[in-house]
Amino acid sequence: MSSTRDIDALIEMMAKLPGLGPRSARRAVLHLIRKRALLLSPLADLMQEVAATARECVSCGNIGTSDVCNICASEKRANGELCVVEDVADLWAMERAGGFKGRYHVLGGTLSALDAIGPEDLRIPRLIDRVSTEGISEVILALNATVDGQTTAHYIADQLESRVRLTSLAQGVPIGGELDYLDDGTISAALRARKDI
Ligand SMILES: [Zn+2]
């Protein structure tokens, strides 16, 4: 039994990943070991690399391997539009969908009375700061259509009202929908049909 201890430990770790259970973790590990040179070794190297270099962008909260992410670093993305999302996964979903040419702001969650999460616990003060210092003309609130997501959108709208054009994603986003689970076409359509708040 001890001869498979490390492999068992690897399977146990993999099973903790979102979307993987013990069964798919076993299959994945078996596959990795069989493709040691092609998959396992490069994966191990990359994981070590990412573990050492991954960090949050100091400006928007995106995750990358430098202090300022590619989107914030690109002058082309400074078009005055700022898209506010809850989570990095939402930012990546918007980027996959394409169509948005501005920059992002990742809140890092939503306001929640239940969990005692207030504006200071999220990147809301930084958002307000960016709106005044980065020449932002439109803030697109691309928050999830959940109760907490919408509460957060209203709070931000109150803070920024009269300083900037405020819009939100329109049709196509199902009630209770989360951006990361939507197909790219739905996100693009919702972005194009965004409405003023
Ligand atoms: Zn950034």
Tab-separated table of C-alpha atoms and ligand atoms in Angstrom:
chain	number	residue	atom	x	y	z
A	1	MET	CA	0.000	0.000	0.000
A	2	SER	CA	2.795	2.392	0.916
A	3	SER	CA	4.189	2.066	-2.598
A	4	THR	CA	1.220	4.079	-3.928
A	5	ARG	CA	1.133	6.603	-1.062
A	6	ASP	CA	2.255	9.605	-3.114
A	7	ILE	CA	-0.057	8.701	-5.948
A	8	ASP	CA	-2.967	8.331	-3.527
A	9	ALA	CA	-2.108	11.712	-2.040
A	10	LEU	CA	-2.055	13.226	-5.543
A	11	ILE	CA	-5.466	11.732	-6.315
A	12	GLU	CA	-6.800	13.103	-3.020
A	13	MET	CA	-5.511	16.597	-3.855
A	14	MET	CA	-6.872	16.488	-7.400
A	15	ALA	CA	-10.280	15.385	-6.084
A	16	LYS	CA	-10.477	18.720	-4.228
A	17	LEU	CA	-10.425	20.659	-7.502
A	18	PRO	CA	-13.715	22.155	-8.690
A	19	GLY	CA	-15.403	19.858	-11.177
A	20	LEU	CA	-13.357	16.822	-10.180
A	21	GLY	CA	-14.521	14.106	-7.802
A	22	PRO	CA	-12.518	11.086	-6.566
A	23	ARG	CA	-13.432	9.061	-9.644
A	24	SER	CA	-12.398	11.641	-12.231
A	25	ALA	CA	-9.312	12.493	-10.130
A	26	ARG	CA	-8.212	8.838	-10.309
A	27	ARG	CA	-8.706	8.810	-14.065
A	28	ALA	CA	-6.836	12.105	-14.481
A	29	VAL	CA	-3.872	10.931	-12.387
A	30	LEU	CA	-3.684	7.629	-14.232
A	31	HIS	CA	-3.718	9.511	-17.526
A	32	LEU	CA	-1.013	11.905	-16.315
A	33	ILE	CA	1.252	9.061	-15.238
A	34	ARG	CA	0.831	7.263	-18.539
A	35	LYS	CA	1.698	10.516	-20.366
A	36	ARG	CA	4.542	11.358	-18.016
A	37	ALA	CA	6.802	13.110	-20.536
A	38	LEU	CA	4.029	14.764	-22.502
A	39	LEU	CA	1.772	15.913	-19.641
A	40	LEU	CA	2.869	15.125	-16.105
A	41	SER	CA	6.364	16.621	-16.146
A	42	PRO	CA	5.448	19.834	-18.014
A	43	LEU	CA	2.399	20.211	-15.754
A	44	ALA	CA	4.521	19.840	-12.637
A	45	ASP	CA	6.965	22.458	-13.957
A	46	LEU	CA	4.161	24.874	-14.835
A	47	MET	CA	2.460	24.445	-11.471
A	48	GLN	CA	5.702	25.237	-9.689
A	49	GLU	CA	6.177	28.282	-11.888
A	50	VAL	CA	2.621	29.545	-11.352
A	51	ALA	CA	2.806	28.862	-7.609
A	52	ALA	CA	5.833	31.163	-7.508
A	53	THR	CA	4.608	33.919	-9.819
A	54	ALA	CA	0.767	34.153	-9.780
A	55	ARG	CA	-0.484	37.349	-8.175
A	56	GLU	CA	-3.336	39.847	-8.232
A	57	CYS	CA	-3.071	42.869	-10.508
A	58	VAL	CA	-2.588	45.877	-8.230
A	59	SER	CA	-5.010	47.896	-10.338
A	60	CYS	CA	-7.949	45.659	-11.248
A	61	GLY	CA	-7.579	42.464	-9.204
A	62	ASN	CA	-7.176	40.185	-12.234
A	63	ILE	CA	-4.800	37.273	-11.728
A	64	GLY	CA	-1.630	37.120	-13.777
A	65	THR	CA	2.082	36.722	-13.322
A	66	SER	CA	3.046	40.395	-13.104
A	67	ASP	CA	2.097	43.255	-10.763
A	68	VAL	CA	0.007	44.898	-13.497
A	69	CYS	CA	-2.023	42.559	-15.729
A	70	ASN	CA	-1.898	42.594	-19.554
A	71	ILE	CA	-5.261	44.354	-19.824
A	72	CYS	CA	-4.319	47.192	-17.465
A	73	ALA	CA	-0.901	47.463	-19.117
A	74	SER	CA	-2.418	47.856	-22.594
A	75	GLU	CA	-3.004	51.476	-23.627
A	76	LYS	CA	-5.505	50.194	-26.217
A	77	ARG	CA	-7.826	49.165	-23.383
A	78	ALA	CA	-7.954	52.679	-21.913
A	79	ASN	CA	-11.154	53.662	-23.763
A	80	GLY	CA	-12.990	55.039	-20.731
A	81	GLU	CA	-15.091	51.911	-20.176
A	82	LEU	CA	-14.727	50.005	-16.935
A	83	CYS	CA	-16.483	46.667	-16.489
A	84	VAL	CA	-17.102	45.680	-12.859
A	85	VAL	CA	-17.243	41.937	-12.106
A	86	GLU	CA	-17.445	39.902	-8.914
A	87	ASP	CA	-14.731	37.404	-9.577
A	88	VAL	CA	-11.682	36.799	-11.769
A	89	ALA	CA	-13.569	33.876	-13.371
A	90	ASP	CA	-16.172	36.420	-14.564
A	91	LEU	CA	-13.446	38.632	-16.059
A	92	TRP	CA	-12.002	35.643	-17.900
A	93	ALA	CA	-15.503	34.691	-19.126
A	94	MET	CA	-16.002	38.239	-20.493
A	95	GLU	CA	-12.607	38.092	-22.212
A	96	ARG	CA	-13.404	34.685	-23.718
A	97	ALA	CA	-16.632	36.139	-25.073
A	98	GLY	CA	-14.684	39.013	-26.633
A	99	GLY	CA	-16.384	42.230	-27.672
A	100	PHE	CA	-15.400	44.304	-24.643
A	101	LYS	CA	-12.512	46.636	-25.359
A	102	GLY	CA	-12.210	48.481	-22.062
A	103	ARG	CA	-10.729	47.557	-18.710
A	104	TYR	CA	-12.072	45.620	-15.742
A	105	HIS	CA	-12.449	45.912	-12.019
A	106	VAL	CA	-12.729	42.741	-9.936
A	107	LEU	CA	-14.598	43.296	-6.669
A	108	GLY	CA	-13.545	40.026	-5.074
A	109	GLY	CA	-17.067	39.108	-3.972
A	110	THR	CA	-20.366	40.781	-3.180
A	111	LEU	CA	-21.762	42.752	-0.293
A	112	SER	CA	-23.463	40.393	2.118
A	113	ALA	CA	-25.223	41.323	5.338
A	114	LEU	CA	-25.386	37.643	6.251
A	115	ASP	CA	-21.625	37.141	5.976
A	116	ALA	CA	-20.850	40.651	7.281
A	117	ILE	CA	-19.066	41.644	4.048
A	118	GLY	CA	-19.037	45.435	3.674
A	119	PRO	CA	-17.650	47.777	0.982
A	120	GLU	CA	-14.239	47.902	2.693
A	121	ASP	CA	-13.919	44.118	2.380
A	122	LEU	CA	-14.275	44.372	-1.390
A	123	ARG	CA	-12.379	46.482	-3.949
A	124	ILE	CA	-15.113	49.148	-3.857
A	125	PRO	CA	-13.026	52.043	-2.475
A	126	ARG	CA	-10.418	51.295	-5.160
A	127	LEU	CA	-13.178	51.304	-7.812
A	128	ILE	CA	-14.359	54.755	-6.774
A	129	ASP	CA	-10.748	55.900	-6.823
A	130	ARG	CA	-10.201	54.537	-10.343
A	131	VAL	CA	-13.333	56.213	-11.690
A	132	SER	CA	-12.002	59.619	-10.682
A	133	THR	CA	-8.353	59.093	-11.671
A	134	GLU	CA	-8.528	57.046	-14.899
A	135	GLY	CA	-10.855	59.175	-17.006
A	136	ILE	CA	-13.669	56.632	-16.851
A	137	SER	CA	-16.815	57.660	-18.743
A	138	GLU	CA	-18.875	54.476	-18.367
A	139	VAL	CA	-19.043	51.848	-15.641
A	140	ILE	CA	-20.659	48.586	-16.745
A	141	LEU	CA	-21.945	46.646	-13.755
A	142	ALA	CA	-21.588	43.026	-14.906
A	143	LEU	CA	-22.513	41.496	-11.584
A	144	ASN	CA	-24.253	38.166	-11.246
A	145	ALA	CA	-28.061	38.229	-11.258
A	146	THR	CA	-28.175	36.944	-7.680
A	147	VAL	CA	-29.656	38.864	-4.725
A	148	ASP	CA	-26.199	39.774	-3.354
A	149	GLY	CA	-24.939	40.644	-6.842
A	150	GLN	CA	-27.806	43.035	-7.430
A	151	THR	CA	-27.542	44.558	-3.927
A	152	THR	CA	-23.889	45.255	-4.668
A	153	ALA	CA	-24.729	46.770	-8.070
A	154	HIS	CA	-27.234	49.147	-6.431
A	155	TYR	CA	-24.729	50.161	-3.777
A	156	ILE	CA	-22.068	50.962	-6.392
A	157	ALA	CA	-24.621	52.790	-8.558
A	158	ASP	CA	-25.480	54.972	-5.541
A	159	GLN	CA	-21.818	55.783	-4.953
A	160	LEU	CA	-21.045	56.658	-8.575
A	161	GLU	CA	-24.325	58.242	-9.623
A	162	SER	CA	-23.930	61.578	-11.420
A	163	ARG	CA	-20.163	61.059	-11.828
A	164	VAL	CA	-20.260	58.594	-14.685
A	165	ARG	CA	-22.604	56.746	-17.057
A	166	LEU	CA	-23.756	53.541	-15.353
A	167	THR	CA	-24.959	50.537	-17.326
A	168	SER	CA	-25.673	46.903	-16.585
A	169	LEU	CA	-25.726	43.767	-18.700
A	170	ALA	CA	-29.091	43.290	-20.383
A	171	GLN	CA	-31.102	40.463	-21.829
A	172	GLY	CA	-29.784	36.954	-21.966
A	173	VAL	CA	-28.478	36.793	-18.429
A	174	PRO	CA	-30.833	34.353	-16.692
A	175	ILE	CA	-32.194	35.130	-13.231
A	176	GLY	CA	-29.739	33.718	-10.709
A	177	GLY	CA	-27.255	33.327	-13.552
A	178	GLU	CA	-23.516	33.468	-13.053
A	179	LEU	CA	-21.333	34.828	-15.833
A	180	ASP	CA	-18.791	32.040	-15.729
A	181	TYR	CA	-21.480	29.497	-16.644
A	182	LEU	CA	-22.903	31.401	-19.590
A	183	ASP	CA	-21.874	30.679	-23.142
A	184	ASP	CA	-19.772	33.311	-24.873
A	185	GLY	CA	-22.545	34.380	-27.285
A	186	THR	CA	-24.925	35.093	-24.395
A	187	ILE	CA	-22.363	37.269	-22.650
A	188	SER	CA	-21.606	39.209	-25.861
A	189	ALA	CA	-25.324	39.795	-26.505
A	190	ALA	CA	-25.872	40.971	-22.930
A	191	LEU	CA	-22.933	43.350	-23.213
A	192	ARG	CA	-24.130	44.831	-26.525
A	193	ALA	CA	-27.645	45.321	-25.163
A	194	ARG	CA	-26.504	46.837	-21.878
A	195	LYS	CA	-28.847	49.437	-20.448
A	196	ASP	CA	-28.468	52.571	-18.408
A	197	ILE	CA	-29.120	52.264	-14.701
B	1	ZN	ZN	-5.324	44.650	-14.169
